[in-house]
CSV table of C-alpha atoms and ligand atoms in Angstrom, one decimal:
chain,number,residue,atom,x,y,z
T,1,UNK,CA,127.5,0.4,86.1
T,2,UNK,CA,126.4,-0.2,82.6
T,3,UNK,CA,128.7,-0.3,79.6
T,4,UNK,CA,126.8,2.6,78.1
T,5,UNK,CA,128.2,6.1,78.1
T,6,UNK,CA,126.6,9.6,77.8
T,7,UNK,CA,128.5,11.9,75.7
T,8,UNK,CA,128.4,15.6,75.9
T,9,UNK,CA,129.7,18.0,73.3
T,10,UNK,CA,130.7,21.6,74.3
T,11,UNK,CA,132.6,24.0,72.1
T,12,UNK,CA,133.7,21.2,69.9
T,13,UNK,CA,135.0,19.0,72.7
T,14,UNK,CA,133.5,15.7,73.7
T,15,UNK,CA,133.1,14.5,77.2
T,16,UNK,CA,132.1,11.0,78.4
T,17,UNK,CA,130.2,10.3,81.5
T,18,UNK,CA,129.2,6.7,82.9
T,19,UNK,CA,125.7,5.7,83.0
T,20,UNK,CA,124.8,4.0,86.3
T,21,UNK,CA,121.9,1.4,86.4
T,22,UNK,CA,119.7,0.8,89.5
T,23,UNK,CA,118.0,-2.5,90.2
T,24,UNK,CA,114.8,-1.1,88.6
T,25,UNK,CA,113.8,2.4,87.4
T,26,UNK,CA,115.6,5.1,85.3
T,27,UNK,CA,119.3,4.9,84.9
T,28,UNK,CA,121.3,8.0,85.8
T,29,UNK,CA,124.1,9.9,84.2
T,30,UNK,CA,127.1,10.2,86.6
T,31,UNK,CA,128.0,13.7,86.4
T,32,UNK,CA,130.2,14.0,89.4
T,33,UNK,CA,133.2,15.0,87.3
T,34,UNK,CA,131.2,17.5,85.2
T,35,UNK,CA,132.5,20.5,86.8
T,36,UNK,CA,136.0,19.5,86.9
T,37,UNK,CA,136.1,18.5,83.3
T,38,UNK,CA,133.8,21.3,81.8
T,39,UNK,CA,133.8,24.1,84.4
T,40,UNK,CA,130.1,24.1,84.2
T,41,UNK,CA,127.2,23.0,86.5
T,42,UNK,CA,124.0,21.4,85.7
T,43,UNK,CA,120.7,23.5,86.4
T,44,UNK,CA,117.8,21.7,88.0
T,45,UNK,CA,115.7,23.8,90.4
T,46,UNK,CA,113.3,21.5,92.0
T,47,UNK,CA,115.3,18.5,91.3
T,48,UNK,CA,113.0,17.3,88.6
T,49,UNK,CA,115.8,15.4,86.8
T,50,UNK,CA,118.3,14.9,89.6
T,51,UNK,CA,119.1,11.7,91.6
T,52,UNK,CA,120.7,13.2,94.8
T,53,UNK,CA,121.8,9.8,96.3
T,54,UNK,CA,121.6,6.0,95.8
T,55,UNK,CA,119.2,4.2,98.2
T,56,UNK,CA,118.0,0.6,98.7
T,57,UNK,CA,115.0,1.7,100.8
T,58,UNK,CA,111.9,2.8,98.8
T,59,UNK,CA,111.1,2.6,95.2
T,60,UNK,CA,108.3,4.6,93.3
T,61,UNK,CA,107.2,4.0,89.8
T,62,UNK,CA,105.1,7.1,89.4
T,63,UNK,CA,103.6,6.0,85.9
T,64,UNK,CA,102.5,2.6,87.1
T,65,UNK,CA,101.3,4.0,90.6
T,66,UNK,CA,103.7,1.5,92.4
T,67,UNK,CA,105.3,2.1,95.7
T,68,UNK,CA,107.7,-0.5,97.4
T,69,UNK,CA,109.3,-0.4,100.7
T,70,UNK,CA,112.4,-2.6,100.4
T,71,UNK,CA,110.7,-4.3,97.4
T,72,UNK,CA,107.4,-5.2,99.1
T,73,UNK,CA,104.4,-3.4,97.7
T,74,UNK,CA,102.6,-0.9,99.9
T,75,UNK,CA,99.1,-2.4,99.6
T,76,UNK,CA,100.4,-5.8,100.9
T,77,UNK,CA,102.3,-4.2,103.8
T,78,UNK,CA,99.2,-2.0,104.6
T,79,UNK,CA,96.9,-5.1,104.5
T,80,UNK,CA,99.1,-7.9,105.8
T,81,UNK,CA,101.7,-6.3,108.0
T,82,UNK,CA,101.6,-3.7,110.7
T,83,UNK,CA,103.6,-0.4,111.4
T,84,UNK,CA,106.4,-1.7,113.8
T,85,UNK,CA,107.1,-4.6,111.4
T,86,UNK,CA,107.3,-2.1,108.5
T,87,UNK,CA,109.6,0.1,110.7
T,88,UNK,CA,111.9,-2.8,111.1
T,89,UNK,CA,111.8,-3.5,107.4
T,90,UNK,CA,112.7,-0.1,106.5
T,91,UNK,CA,115.5,0.3,109.0
T,92,UNK,CA,117.2,-3.0,108.5
T,93,UNK,CA,116.1,-4.1,105.0
T,94,UNK,CA,114.4,-7.5,105.6
T,95,UNK,CA,111.3,-8.7,107.2
T,96,UNK,CA,112.1,-10.0,110.7
T,97,UNK,CA,111.5,-13.4,112.1
T,98,UNK,CA,108.8,-13.7,114.9
T,99,UNK,CA,111.6,-13.6,117.5
T,100,UNK,CA,113.5,-10.6,116.1
T,101,UNK,CA,110.3,-8.7,115.7
T,102,UNK,CA,109.3,-9.3,119.3
T,103,UNK,CA,112.8,-8.2,120.4
T,104,UNK,CA,112.5,-5.1,118.3
T,105,UNK,CA,109.0,-4.2,119.7
T,106,UNK,CA,110.4,-4.5,123.2
T,107,UNK,CA,113.3,-2.2,122.4
T,108,UNK,CA,110.8,0.4,121.1
T,109,UNK,CA,108.3,0.1,124.0
T,110,UNK,CA,111.2,0.6,126.4
T,111,UNK,CA,111.7,4.1,125.1
T,112,UNK,CA,108.1,5.3,125.0
T,113,UNK,CA,108.3,7.6,127.9
T,114,UNK,CA,109.8,11.1,127.5
T,115,UNK,CA,112.1,12.9,129.9
T,116,UNK,CA,110.1,14.3,132.8
T,117,UNK,CA,111.7,17.7,132.2
T,118,UNK,CA,110.3,17.7,128.6
T,119,UNK,CA,106.8,18.2,129.9
T,120,UNK,CA,108.0,21.7,131.0
T,121,UNK,CA,108.8,22.5,127.4
T,122,UNK,CA,105.0,22.2,126.5
T,123,UNK,CA,104.0,24.6,129.1
T,124,UNK,CA,106.2,27.3,127.5
T,125,UNK,CA,104.1,27.2,124.4
T,126,UNK,CA,100.7,28.9,123.9
T,127,UNK,CA,97.8,26.7,124.2
T,128,UNK,CA,96.6,27.6,120.7
T,129,UNK,CA,100.1,26.9,119.1
T,130,UNK,CA,99.9,24.7,116.0
T,131,UNK,CA,101.0,21.1,117.1
T,132,UNK,CA,103.6,21.1,114.2
T,133,UNK,CA,105.3,24.0,115.9
T,134,UNK,CA,105.5,22.3,119.1
T,135,UNK,CA,106.6,18.9,117.7
T,136,UNK,CA,109.3,20.6,115.6
T,137,UNK,CA,110.5,22.4,118.8
T,138,UNK,CA,110.3,19.3,121.1
T,139,UNK,CA,111.9,16.9,118.6
T,140,UNK,CA,114.8,19.4,118.1
T,141,UNK,CA,115.1,19.7,122.0
T,142,UNK,CA,115.6,16.0,122.3
T,143,UNK,CA,119.4,16.8,121.7
T,144,UNK,CA,119.2,18.6,124.9
T,145,UNK,CA,117.9,15.6,126.9
T,146,UNK,CA,119.6,12.6,125.3
T,147,UNK,CA,123.3,13.6,125.2
T,148,UNK,CA,124.2,9.9,124.9
T,149,UNK,CA,122.9,9.4,121.5
T,150,UNK,CA,124.0,12.6,119.6
T,151,UNK,CA,127.4,11.3,118.3
T,152,UNK,CA,126.7,10.4,114.8
T,153,UNK,CA,130.1,8.6,114.2
T,154,UNK,CA,129.2,6.1,116.9
T,155,UNK,CA,126.8,3.3,115.3
T,156,UNK,CA,125.4,2.3,118.7
T,157,UNK,CA,124.4,6.0,119.4
T,158,UNK,CA,122.9,6.2,116.1
T,159,UNK,CA,120.9,3.2,116.8
T,160,UNK,CA,119.7,4.3,120.2
T,161,UNK,CA,118.7,7.8,118.8
T,162,UNK,CA,116.6,6.0,116.1
T,163,UNK,CA,114.8,3.8,118.6
T,164,UNK,CA,114.2,6.8,120.8
T,165,UNK,CA,112.7,8.8,118.1
T,166,UNK,CA,110.4,6.0,116.8
T,167,UNK,CA,109.3,5.3,120.4
T,168,UNK,CA,108.8,8.9,121.6
T,169,UNK,CA,107.2,10.5,118.6
T,170,UNK,CA,103.7,9.2,119.6
T,171,UNK,CA,104.2,10.5,123.0
T,172,UNK,CA,105.5,13.9,121.8
T,173,UNK,CA,102.6,14.2,119.4
T,174,UNK,CA,99.9,13.1,121.7
T,175,UNK,CA,101.3,15.3,124.5
T,176,UNK,CA,101.1,18.4,122.1
T,177,UNK,CA,97.4,17.4,121.5
T,178,UNK,CA,96.6,17.1,125.2
T,179,UNK,CA,98.3,20.4,125.9
T,180,UNK,CA,96.2,22.1,123.2
T,181,UNK,CA,92.9,20.9,124.6
T,182,UNK,CA,93.9,21.4,128.3
T,183,UNK,CA,93.8,17.9,129.4
T,184,UNK,CA,96.2,16.2,131.5
T,185,UNK,CA,99.2,14.4,129.8
T,186,UNK,CA,98.6,10.7,129.5
T,187,UNK,CA,101.6,8.3,129.8
T,188,UNK,CA,102.3,5.7,127.2
T,189,UNK,CA,101.1,2.1,127.9
T,190,UNK,CA,103.5,-0.5,126.9
T,191,UNK,CA,101.1,-3.4,126.8
T,192,UNK,CA,99.3,-1.8,123.9
T,193,UNK,CA,100.4,-2.0,120.2
T,194,UNK,CA,102.0,1.1,118.6
T,195,UNK,CA,98.8,2.5,117.2
T,196,UNK,CA,96.5,1.8,120.1
T,197,UNK,CA,99.0,3.3,122.5
T,198,UNK,CA,98.9,6.5,120.4
T,199,UNK,CA,95.1,6.5,120.5
T,200,UNK,CA,95.2,5.8,124.3
T,201,UNK,CA,97.5,8.7,124.8
T,202,UNK,CA,95.3,11.0,122.7
T,203,UNK,CA,91.9,10.2,123.8
T,204,UNK,CA,91.9,8.6,127.2
T,205,UNK,CA,91.4,10.6,130.5
T,206,UNK,CA,92.4,9.7,134.0
T,207,UNK,CA,88.8,9.6,135.2
T,208,UNK,CA,87.4,6.9,132.8
T,209,UNK,CA,88.3,3.7,131.3
T,210,UNK,CA,89.3,3.9,127.6
T,211,UNK,CA,89.1,1.0,125.3
T,212,UNK,CA,90.7,1.3,121.7
T,213,UNK,CA,88.3,-0.1,119.0
T,214,UNK,CA,90.3,-2.6,117.1
T,215,UNK,CA,89.0,-1.3,113.7
T,216,UNK,CA,90.1,2.2,114.6
T,217,UNK,CA,93.6,1.1,115.8
T,218,UNK,CA,93.9,-0.9,112.6
T,219,UNK,CA,92.9,2.3,110.4
T,220,UNK,CA,95.5,4.4,112.4
T,221,UNK,CA,98.1,1.6,112.0
T,222,UNK,CA,97.5,1.7,108.2
T,223,UNK,CA,97.8,5.5,108.1
T,224,UNK,CA,101.2,5.1,109.8
T,225,UNK,CA,102.3,2.5,107.4
T,226,UNK,CA,101.1,4.5,104.3
T,227,UNK,CA,103.2,7.3,105.3
T,228,UNK,CA,106.2,5.6,106.6
T,229,UNK,CA,108.5,6.5,103.7
T,230,UNK,CA,108.5,8.0,100.3
T,231,UNK,CA,112.0,8.1,99.0
T,232,UNK,CA,113.6,11.4,98.3
T,233,UNK,CA,110.7,13.8,98.9
T,234,UNK,CA,111.2,17.3,100.3
T,235,UNK,CA,111.3,16.6,104.0
T,236,UNK,CA,113.5,13.4,103.5
T,237,UNK,CA,116.0,15.3,101.2
T,238,UNK,CA,115.8,18.0,104.0
T,239,UNK,CA,116.9,15.4,106.6
T,240,UNK,CA,119.6,14.1,104.4
T,241,UNK,CA,120.9,17.6,103.7
T,242,UNK,CA,120.9,18.5,107.4
T,243,UNK,CA,122.5,15.2,108.3
T,244,UNK,CA,125.3,15.5,105.7
T,245,UNK,CA,126.9,18.1,107.9
T,246,UNK,CA,127.0,15.5,110.9
T,247,UNK,CA,124.3,17.5,112.7
T,248,UNK,CA,122.9,15.3,115.5
T,249,UNK,CA,119.9,13.2,114.5
T,250,UNK,CA,117.4,15.0,116.6
T,251,UNK,CA,118.2,18.3,114.9
T,252,UNK,CA,117.9,16.5,111.4
T,253,UNK,CA,114.5,15.0,112.1
T,254,UNK,CA,113.3,18.4,113.5
T,255,UNK,CA,114.4,19.8,110.1
T,256,UNK,CA,112.4,17.2,108.3
T,257,UNK,CA,109.2,18.1,110.5
T,258,UNK,CA,109.7,21.7,109.6
T,259,UNK,CA,109.8,20.9,106.0
T,260,UNK,CA,106.8,18.6,106.0
T,261,UNK,CA,104.7,21.3,107.5
T,262,UNK,CA,104.3,23.2,104.2
T,263,UNK,CA,100.9,22.8,102.5
T,264,UNK,CA,102.5,21.4,99.3
T,265,UNK,CA,103.9,18.5,101.2
T,266,UNK,CA,102.6,17.1,104.5
T,267,UNK,CA,100.4,20.1,105.3
T,268,UNK,CA,98.3,19.1,102.4
T,269,UNK,CA,96.1,16.7,104.5
T,270,UNK,CA,95.0,19.5,106.7
T,271,UNK,CA,94.4,21.7,103.6
T,272,UNK,CA,92.5,18.9,101.8
T,273,UNK,CA,89.9,18.4,104.6
T,274,UNK,CA,89.5,22.2,105.1
T,275,UNK,CA,88.9,22.4,101.4
T,276,UNK,CA,86.4,19.6,101.4
T,277,UNK,CA,84.5,21.2,104.2
T,278,UNK,CA,84.6,24.5,102.5
T,279,UNK,CA,83.1,23.1,99.4
T,280,UNK,CA,80.5,21.5,101.8
T,281,UNK,CA,78.0,20.2,99.3
T,282,UNK,CA,78.2,18.4,96.0
T,283,UNK,CA,76.5,21.2,94.0
T,284,UNK,CA,79.4,23.6,94.8
T,285,UNK,CA,82.1,21.3,93.3
T,286,UNK,CA,81.9,22.8,89.7
T,287,UNK,CA,82.7,26.2,91.1
T,288,UNK,CA,86.1,24.8,93.0
T,289,UNK,CA,87.0,22.9,90.0
T,290,UNK,CA,86.7,25.9,87.7
T,291,UNK,CA,88.8,27.8,90.3
T,292,UNK,CA,91.5,25.1,90.3
T,293,UNK,CA,91.7,25.3,86.5
T,294,UNK,CA,91.9,29.1,86.4
T,295,UNK,CA,95.5,30.1,86.2
T,296,UNK,CA,94.8,33.7,87.6
T,297,UNK,CA,93.4,32.0,90.9
T,298,UNK,CA,96.2,30.5,93.1
T,299,UNK,CA,93.6,27.9,94.4
T,300,UNK,CA,94.7,24.3,93.8
T,301,UNK,CA,92.7,21.1,94.5
T,302,UNK,CA,94.4,19.9,97.7
T,303,UNK,CA,95.1,16.3,97.8
T,304,UNK,CA,95.4,16.1,94.1
T,305,UNK,CA,98.5,16.0,92.0
T,306,UNK,CA,102.0,14.6,92.8
T,307,UNK,CA,105.4,15.3,91.6
T,308,UNK,CA,106.1,11.5,91.0
T,309,UNK,CA,102.7,9.8,90.7
T,310,UNK,CA,101.3,10.3,87.2
T,311,UNK,CA,98.7,7.9,87.9
T,312,UNK,CA,96.5,7.0,91.0
T,313,UNK,CA,98.7,7.2,94.2
T,314,UNK,CA,98.6,3.6,95.5
T,315,UNK,CA,98.4,5.0,99.0
T,316,UNK,CA,95.1,6.8,98.2
T,317,UNK,CA,93.4,3.5,97.0
T,318,UNK,CA,94.2,2.0,100.5
T,319,UNK,CA,93.2,5.1,102.2
T,320,UNK,CA,89.9,5.3,100.3
T,321,UNK,CA,88.9,1.8,101.5
T,322,UNK,CA,90.1,2.5,105.0
T,323,UNK,CA,87.8,5.7,105.1
T,324,UNK,CA,84.9,3.7,104.1
T,325,UNK,CA,85.4,1.0,106.8
T,326,UNK,CA,85.9,3.5,109.6
T,327,UNK,CA,82.9,5.7,108.5
T,328,UNK,CA,80.7,2.5,108.4
T,329,UNK,CA,81.9,1.4,111.9
T,330,UNK,CA,80.9,4.9,113.1
T,331,UNK,CA,77.5,4.6,111.4
T,332,UNK,CA,78.3,7.7,109.5
T,333,UNK,CA,78.8,6.3,105.9
T,334,UNK,CA,76.7,9.1,104.5
T,335,UNK,CA,79.2,11.6,105.9
T,336,UNK,CA,78.8,14.6,103.6
T,337,UNK,CA,82.6,15.3,103.5
T,338,UNK,CA,83.2,11.7,102.1
T,339,UNK,CA,80.4,12.4,99.6
T,340,UNK,CA,82.0,15.6,98.4
T,341,UNK,CA,85.4,13.8,98.2
T,342,UNK,CA,84.1,11.0,96.1
T,343,UNK,CA,82.1,13.2,93.7
T,344,UNK,CA,85.0,15.6,93.4
T,345,UNK,CA,87.3,12.8,92.5
T,346,UNK,CA,84.8,11.5,89.9
T,347,UNK,CA,84.6,14.9,88.4
T,348,UNK,CA,88.2,15.8,88.4
T,349,UNK,CA,89.1,12.3,87.0
T,350,UNK,CA,87.0,13.0,83.9
T,351,UNK,CA,87.9,16.6,83.4
T,352,UNK,CA,90.4,17.1,80.6
T,353,UNK,CA,92.4,19.7,82.5
T,354,UNK,CA,93.1,16.9,85.2
T,355,UNK,CA,93.5,14.1,82.8
T,356,UNK,CA,95.8,15.9,80.3
T,357,UNK,CA,98.1,16.9,83.4
T,358,UNK,CA,97.7,13.4,85.0
T,359,UNK,CA,96.5,14.8,88.3
T,360,UNK,CA,95.0,12.0,90.6
T,361,UNK,CA,94.1,11.9,94.3
T,362,UNK,CA,97.1,11.5,96.5
T,363,UNK,CA,97.5,10.1,100.0
T,364,UNK,CA,96.2,13.2,101.5
T,365,UNK,CA,92.9,13.2,99.9
T,366,UNK,CA,91.2,10.5,102.0
T,367,UNK,CA,93.5,10.5,105.2
T,368,UNK,CA,91.8,13.6,106.7
T,369,UNK,CA,88.5,12.1,106.5
T,370,UNK,CA,89.6,9.0,108.6
T,371,UNK,CA,91.6,11.1,111.0
T,372,UNK,CA,88.5,13.4,111.6
T,373,UNK,CA,86.3,10.3,112.0
T,374,UNK,CA,88.6,9.0,114.6
T,375,UNK,CA,88.4,12.3,116.4
T,376,UNK,CA,91.4,14.4,115.6
T,377,UNK,CA,91.2,18.0,114.8
T,378,UNK,CA,92.6,19.1,111.4
T,379,UNK,CA,95.6,20.9,113.1
T,380,UNK,CA,96.7,17.4,114.2
T,381,UNK,CA,96.8,15.7,110.8
T,382,UNK,CA,100.2,16.9,109.8
T,383,UNK,CA,101.8,16.0,113.1
T,384,UNK,CA,100.5,12.5,112.7
T,385,UNK,CA,102.1,12.5,109.2
T,386,UNK,CA,105.3,13.6,110.9
T,387,UNK,CA,105.0,10.7,113.5
T,388,UNK,CA,104.5,8.2,110.7
T,389,UNK,CA,107.4,9.4,108.5
T,390,UNK,CA,109.9,9.7,111.4
T,391,UNK,CA,111.0,6.0,110.5
T,392,UNK,CA,111.5,6.8,106.9
T,393,UNK,CA,113.6,9.9,107.8
T,394,UNK,CA,115.7,7.9,110.1
T,395,UNK,CA,116.2,5.0,107.7
T,396,UNK,CA,117.3,7.5,105.0
T,397,UNK,CA,119.6,9.3,107.4
T,398,UNK,CA,121.2,6.1,108.7
T,399,UNK,CA,121.7,4.9,105.1
T,400,UNK,CA,123.4,8.2,104.4
T,401,UNK,CA,125.6,8.5,107.5
T,402,UNK,CA,126.8,4.8,107.0
T,403,UNK,CA,127.8,5.4,103.4
T,404,UNK,CA,131.6,5.7,103.2
T,405,UNK,CA,131.1,8.0,100.1
T,406,UNK,CA,129.1,10.5,102.2
T,407,UNK,CA,129.9,14.1,101.5
T,408,UNK,CA,128.3,17.4,102.9
T,409,UNK,CA,125.5,18.2,100.5
T,410,UNK,CA,126.5,21.6,98.8
T,411,UNK,CA,124.5,22.5,95.7
T,412,UNK,CA,125.9,25.2,93.5
T,413,UNK,CA,123.8,28.1,91.7
T,414,UNK,CA,123.3,30.0,88.5
T,415,UNK,CA,124.3,33.4,89.8
T,416,UNK,CA,122.4,36.2,88.1
T,417,UNK,CA,123.0,39.0,90.5
T,418,UNK,CA,125.1,42.0,90.3
T,419,UNK,CA,128.9,41.6,89.1
T,420,UNK,CA,131.7,42.9,91.4
T,421,UNK,CA,131.2,46.7,92.1
T,422,UNK,CA,132.7,49.1,94.6
T,423,UNK,CA,131.0,50.0,97.9
T,424,UNK,CA,129.4,53.6,97.7
T,425,UNK,CA,129.5,55.7,101.0
T,426,UNK,CA,125.9,56.3,102.3
T,427,UNK,CA,126.4,60.2,101.7
T,428,UNK,CA,126.9,59.5,98.0
T,429,UNK,CA,123.9,57.3,97.5
M,1,CMC,N1,95.1,21.6,91.2
M,1,CMC,C1,95.2,22.2,90.1
M,1,CMC,N2,96.0,22.2,89.3
M,1,CMC,C2,97.2,21.5,89.6
M,1,CMC,C3,97.3,20.8,90.8
M,1,CMC,C4,96.1,20.8,91.7
M,1,CMC,N3,96.2,20.2,92.9
M,1,CMC,N4,98.4,20.2,91.0
M,1,CMC,C5,99.1,20.6,89.8
M,1,CMC,N5,98.3,21.2,89.0
M,1,CMC,C6,98.7,21.8,87.6
M,1,CMC,C7,99.6,22.9,87.7
M,1,CMC,O1,99.0,24.2,87.7
M,1,CMC,C8,100.4,22.8,86.4
M,1,CMC,O2,99.5,23.3,85.4
M,1,CMC,P1,100.2,24.0,84.1
M,1,CMC,O3,101.2,22.9,83.5
M,1,CMC,O4,99.0,24.3,83.2
M,1,CMC,O5,101.0,25.1,84.5
M,1,CMC,C9,100.6,21.2,86.3
M,1,CMC,O6,99.3,20.9,86.9
M,1,CMC,C10,101.8,20.7,86.9
M,1,CMC,O7,102.0,21.3,88.2
M,1,CMC,P2,103.3,21.5,89.0
M,1,CMC,O8,103.0,22.4,90.0
M,1,CMC,O9,104.4,21.9,88.0
M,1,CMC,O10,103.7,20.1,89.5
M,1,CMC,P3,104.6,19.7,90.8
M,1,CMC,O11,105.2,18.4,90.4
M,1,CMC,O12,105.6,20.8,90.9
M,1,CMC,O13,103.7,19.8,92.0
M,1,CMC,C11,102.4,19.2,93.8
M,1,CMC,C12,103.2,18.7,92.7
M,1,CMC,C13,102.1,18.1,94.8
M,1,CMC,C14,103.2,20.2,94.7
M,1,CMC,C15,101.1,19.9,93.2
M,1,CMC,O14,100.3,18.8,92.5
M,1,CMC,C16,100.2,20.4,94.3
M,1,CMC,O15,100.3,21.5,94.6
M,1,CMC,N6,99.2,19.5,94.7
M,1,CMC,C17,98.2,20.1,95.8
M,1,CMC,C18,99.0,19.9,97.2
M,1,CMC,C19,99.0,18.5,97.5
M,1,CMC,O16,98.0,17.7,97.5
M,1,CMC,N7,100.2,18.0,98.1
M,1,CMC,C20,100.4,16.8,98.7
M,1,CMC,C21,101.3,15.9,97.9
M,1,CMC,S1,101.2,14.1,98.4
M,1,CMC,C22,101.8,14.2,100.1
M,1,CMC,C23,103.3,14.4,100.2
M,1,CMC,O17,104.1,13.6,99.6
M,1,CMC,O18,103.6,15.3,100.8
């Protein structure tokens, strides 16, 4: 806490509120006593000025385009670390020693299979169901299979549920994919690293040998790492709010999956690639830029803009380089979608509309190009985002549940509806 106080004057009375300092970033005015003292609430739809919790996991400086997991810059983690090490870092706060990491990887790989009965769930869905609908349902259904890890008051159960979800999400997502294309489900292989195992479950078939290309596995791993956490975004806040009622962890993560699906959030990677394809050729870009600027047209440049980043999204930088490497490996560096993306980015970054509003490419702008080059259909993109973000949701959920000051999340409202009135019998209406 700092020595500074914020004062509020209302109807001639003055109230004082503490100012709390974080380790870095904006300080906050502690208004927890506001209602008790003044009988008023604050009003902040969209939470643009509200810190809903304190956290030690992820830090974003939107102006500087900086993203840190437990203090480590995202570009260093994407280049020099790998996803399971990043998972450990997010969950436990420090980088592991070699021995601790090995032990963690073993714990995760021990849980990669899903309960055999869970396969039956898949056949209940239509083959053309969106993978996010399936993933949301199957993750929620985990509470019906793993009864021994649903007690949120038991730290050991919380730990097992966490490891189970990190381990099983690749299996759940790849099984949704296999179901959608009518191929046999592929079991996980615990001798493969996390990303390679996911690619193996998505793209191998029982009739042939499948070798995962290390460049593709590395690109996949980077996508996982870049999406692993992003502080209090909509889906993470959804997970925290769900968890604040002591709902079981599987239900909370399923709620996060549901929220992520929206096109303003995780669904933007699917929408961004669809948009780039719809634009198709560089000569059509001005038409789409004009539409994005036209306030009477709901169209927005997908993969552009961010609530927090008012500068280049640091994840997009890594993603752009990774897209180049993957397309070169595939011998398709002249891929028309990448050409449209690069040109669109150039035009938008020079256009006063985007410059004035500080709209830059976000993580979703290039990720779809990589995922498509790897062989995923657009409908799988958000499910892959969900898989990657699961660890962030879990780390945030665990932090909240372990906080002795935890309270059920219960926002208030500015009521603008009818005042109390008497019921009118239907005959008299
Ligand atoms: N294209 C055109 N105009 C835009 C865009 C865009 N992509 N994004 C924002 N604007 C304009 C918006 O119309 C508004 O203009 P004005 O001030 O004249 O009314 C101004 O910029 C501010 O926009 P906002 O909607 O108030 O900003 P926000 O912080 O509420 O929204 C956003 C952030 C990400 C929802 C929004 O930028 C957007 O819809 N982007 C496209 C979808 C997208 O790429 N989402 C992925 C986000 S990154 C992955 C993730 O974290 O989930």
